Coordinates of C-alpha atoms in Angstrom, one line a residue:
M6 CA 2.1 93.3 -79.1
D7 CA 4.8 93.3 -81.8
K8 CA 5.8 90.2 -83.6
V9 CA 9.2 89.8 -82.0
A10 CA 7.8 89.9 -78.5
L11 CA 5.0 87.5 -79.4
T12 CA 7.4 85.1 -81.1
A13 CA 9.8 85.3 -78.1
A14 CA 7.0 84.6 -75.7
A15 CA 5.8 81.6 -77.7
L16 CA 9.4 80.3 -77.9
Y17 CA 9.9 80.8 -74.2
V18 CA 6.9 78.7 -73.4
I19 CA 8.1 76.0 -75.8
V20 CA 11.6 75.9 -74.3
L21 CA 10.4 75.9 -70.7
L22 CA 8.2 72.9 -71.5
R23 CA 10.8 71.0 -73.6
A24 CA 13.7 71.6 -71.2
G25 CA 11.7 71.1 -68.1
G26 CA 10.3 67.9 -69.6
T27 CA 13.8 66.7 -70.4
F28 CA 14.8 67.5 -66.8
A29 CA 11.8 65.5 -65.5
V30 CA 12.7 62.5 -67.7
G31 CA 16.3 62.7 -66.5
W32 CA 15.0 62.7 -62.9
L33 CA 12.9 59.6 -63.5
A34 CA 15.7 57.8 -65.3
G35 CA 18.1 58.6 -62.4
A36 CA 15.5 57.3 -59.9
G37 CA 15.1 54.1 -62.0
A38 CA 18.9 53.6 -62.2
R39 CA 19.2 54.0 -58.5
R40 CA 16.8 51.0 -58.1
S41 CA 18.4 48.9 -60.8
R42 CA 21.4 46.6 -61.0
F43 CA 23.5 49.6 -61.5
A44 CA 22.7 51.0 -58.1
A45 CA 26.0 49.7 -56.6
R46 CA 28.0 51.5 -59.3
I47 CA 26.2 54.8 -58.9
S48 CA 26.5 54.8 -55.1
S49 CA 30.3 54.8 -55.1
D50 CA 32.1 57.7 -53.5
R51 CA 33.4 59.0 -56.8
F52 CA 29.9 59.1 -58.3
R53 CA 28.5 60.8 -55.2
R54 CA 31.2 63.5 -55.5
V55 CA 30.3 64.1 -59.2
E56 CA 26.6 64.2 -58.3
S57 CA 27.2 66.7 -55.5
A58 CA 29.3 68.9 -57.8
I59 CA 26.6 68.9 -60.5
Q60 CA 23.9 69.6 -57.9
R61 CA 25.9 72.5 -56.6
W62 CA 27.6 74.0 -59.6
G63 CA 25.6 72.7 -62.6
A64 CA 23.1 75.6 -62.8
P65 CA 25.5 77.9 -64.7
V66 CA 26.2 75.0 -67.1
V67 CA 22.4 74.5 -67.7
A68 CA 21.9 78.3 -68.3
V69 CA 24.8 78.5 -70.8
S70 CA 23.7 75.3 -72.5
F71 CA 20.8 77.2 -74.0
L72 CA 23.3 79.2 -76.1
T73 CA 24.7 76.0 -77.7
V74 CA 23.4 73.7 -80.3
G75 CA 23.1 70.0 -79.3
F76 CA 24.3 70.3 -75.7
Q77 CA 21.1 71.8 -74.3
T78 CA 19.2 68.5 -74.0
A79 CA 22.1 66.6 -72.5
A80 CA 22.6 69.3 -69.9
N81 CA 19.0 69.3 -68.8
F82 CA 18.8 65.5 -68.8
L83 CA 22.0 65.2 -66.7
A84 CA 20.8 67.9 -64.3
G85 CA 17.6 65.8 -63.8
S86 CA 19.3 62.4 -63.5
M87 CA 21.8 63.9 -61.0
R88 CA 18.9 65.3 -59.0
M89 CA 19.9 69.0 -59.2
P90 CA 17.7 70.8 -56.7
L91 CA 14.8 72.7 -58.3
V92 CA 15.9 75.9 -56.4
R93 CA 19.1 75.8 -58.5
Y94 CA 17.7 74.4 -61.7
L95 CA 14.6 76.6 -62.2
P96 CA 16.5 80.0 -62.2
A97 CA 19.0 78.5 -64.7
L98 CA 16.1 77.2 -66.8
F99 CA 14.3 80.6 -66.8
L100 CA 17.4 82.6 -67.5
G101 CA 18.8 80.3 -70.2
G102 CA 15.4 79.8 -71.8
A103 CA 14.8 83.5 -72.0
A104 CA 18.2 84.0 -73.7
W105 CA 17.4 81.2 -76.2
A106 CA 13.9 82.5 -77.0
L107 CA 15.2 86.1 -77.6
I108 CA 18.0 84.9 -79.8
Y109 CA 15.8 82.7 -81.9
A110 CA 13.0 85.2 -82.1
T111 CA 15.2 88.0 -83.3
A112 CA 17.5 86.0 -85.6
G113 CA 14.7 83.8 -86.9
L114 CA 12.3 86.7 -87.7
G115 CA 15.2 88.7 -89.1
A116 CA 16.1 85.9 -91.5
L117 CA 12.5 85.4 -92.5
E118 CA 12.1 89.1 -93.1
V119 CA 15.1 89.2 -95.3
L120 CA 13.9 86.2 -97.3
G121 CA 10.4 87.7 -97.6
R122 CA 11.8 91.0 -99.0
L123 CA 14.1 89.1 -101.3
F124 CA 11.3 87.1 -102.8
A125 CA 9.0 90.1 -103.0
E126 CA 11.5 92.5 -104.7
R127 CA 13.7 90.0 -106.7
T128 CA 11.9 86.7 -107.0
E129 CA 14.6 85.2 -109.3
L130 CA 17.3 86.1 -106.7
G131 CA 15.3 84.6 -103.9
V132 CA 14.7 81.3 -105.8
A133 CA 18.5 81.2 -106.6
A134 CA 19.3 81.7 -102.9
V135 CA 17.0 78.9 -101.8
A136 CA 18.3 76.6 -104.5
A137 CA 21.9 77.4 -103.4
L138 CA 21.0 76.7 -99.8
L139 CA 19.4 73.4 -100.7
L140 CA 22.4 72.4 -102.8
A141 CA 24.7 73.2 -99.9
V142 CA 22.7 71.1 -97.5
C143 CA 22.5 68.2 -99.9
G144 CA 26.3 68.4 -100.4
V145 CA 26.9 68.3 -96.7
V146 CA 24.6 65.3 -96.3
L147 CA 26.2 63.5 -99.2
V148 CA 29.8 64.1 -97.9
R149 CA 28.8 62.9 -94.4
R150 CA 27.1 59.8 -95.7
R151 CA 30.1 58.9 -97.8
R152 CA 32.5 59.3 -94.8
A153 CA 30.3 57.2 -92.7
A154 CA 30.0 54.5 -95.3
R155 CA 33.9 54.2 -95.7
P156 CA 35.4 51.3 -93.8
P157 CA 37.9 52.5 -91.1
R158 CA 41.5 52.3 -92.3
D159 CA 43.8 49.9 -90.6
T160 CA 46.7 52.0 -89.4
A161 CA 48.8 49.0 -88.4
A162 CA 48.7 47.6 -91.9
E163 CA 49.7 51.0 -93.4
E164 CA 52.7 51.4 -91.1
S165 CA 54.3 48.1 -92.2

């Protein structure tokens, strides 16, 4: 078995367990909410219409969520908490998870192969590339922390 197929298979198992587990946690959280003090709020007609729409049309959203970064967990949790039927959820999970595993296996192994060749053939260039990447990541983290630490500006005071 070649390394891309093996990596994709391993990633597929990982994503099925992770996303399926997130769905199960969402299902349990939804069941708990239905028994809590919020039960009256989530039994309204509007909430039931939203829940019904997600149960019926949410499977494509779940499948496509695997092609995004950061939305995947929310989509699986929401599908579980809104009690999407397994006959709709599982095909979306299998299809979306397969796409995710193939993308990450091919792109991830390709990037590792390029870095491996770079280090083997031109070590100094490889070290410089890794150093530049680390500097870029540190720069992004620093900028985000400074923005978060700034107090929000008072727009009413500025307009006067």
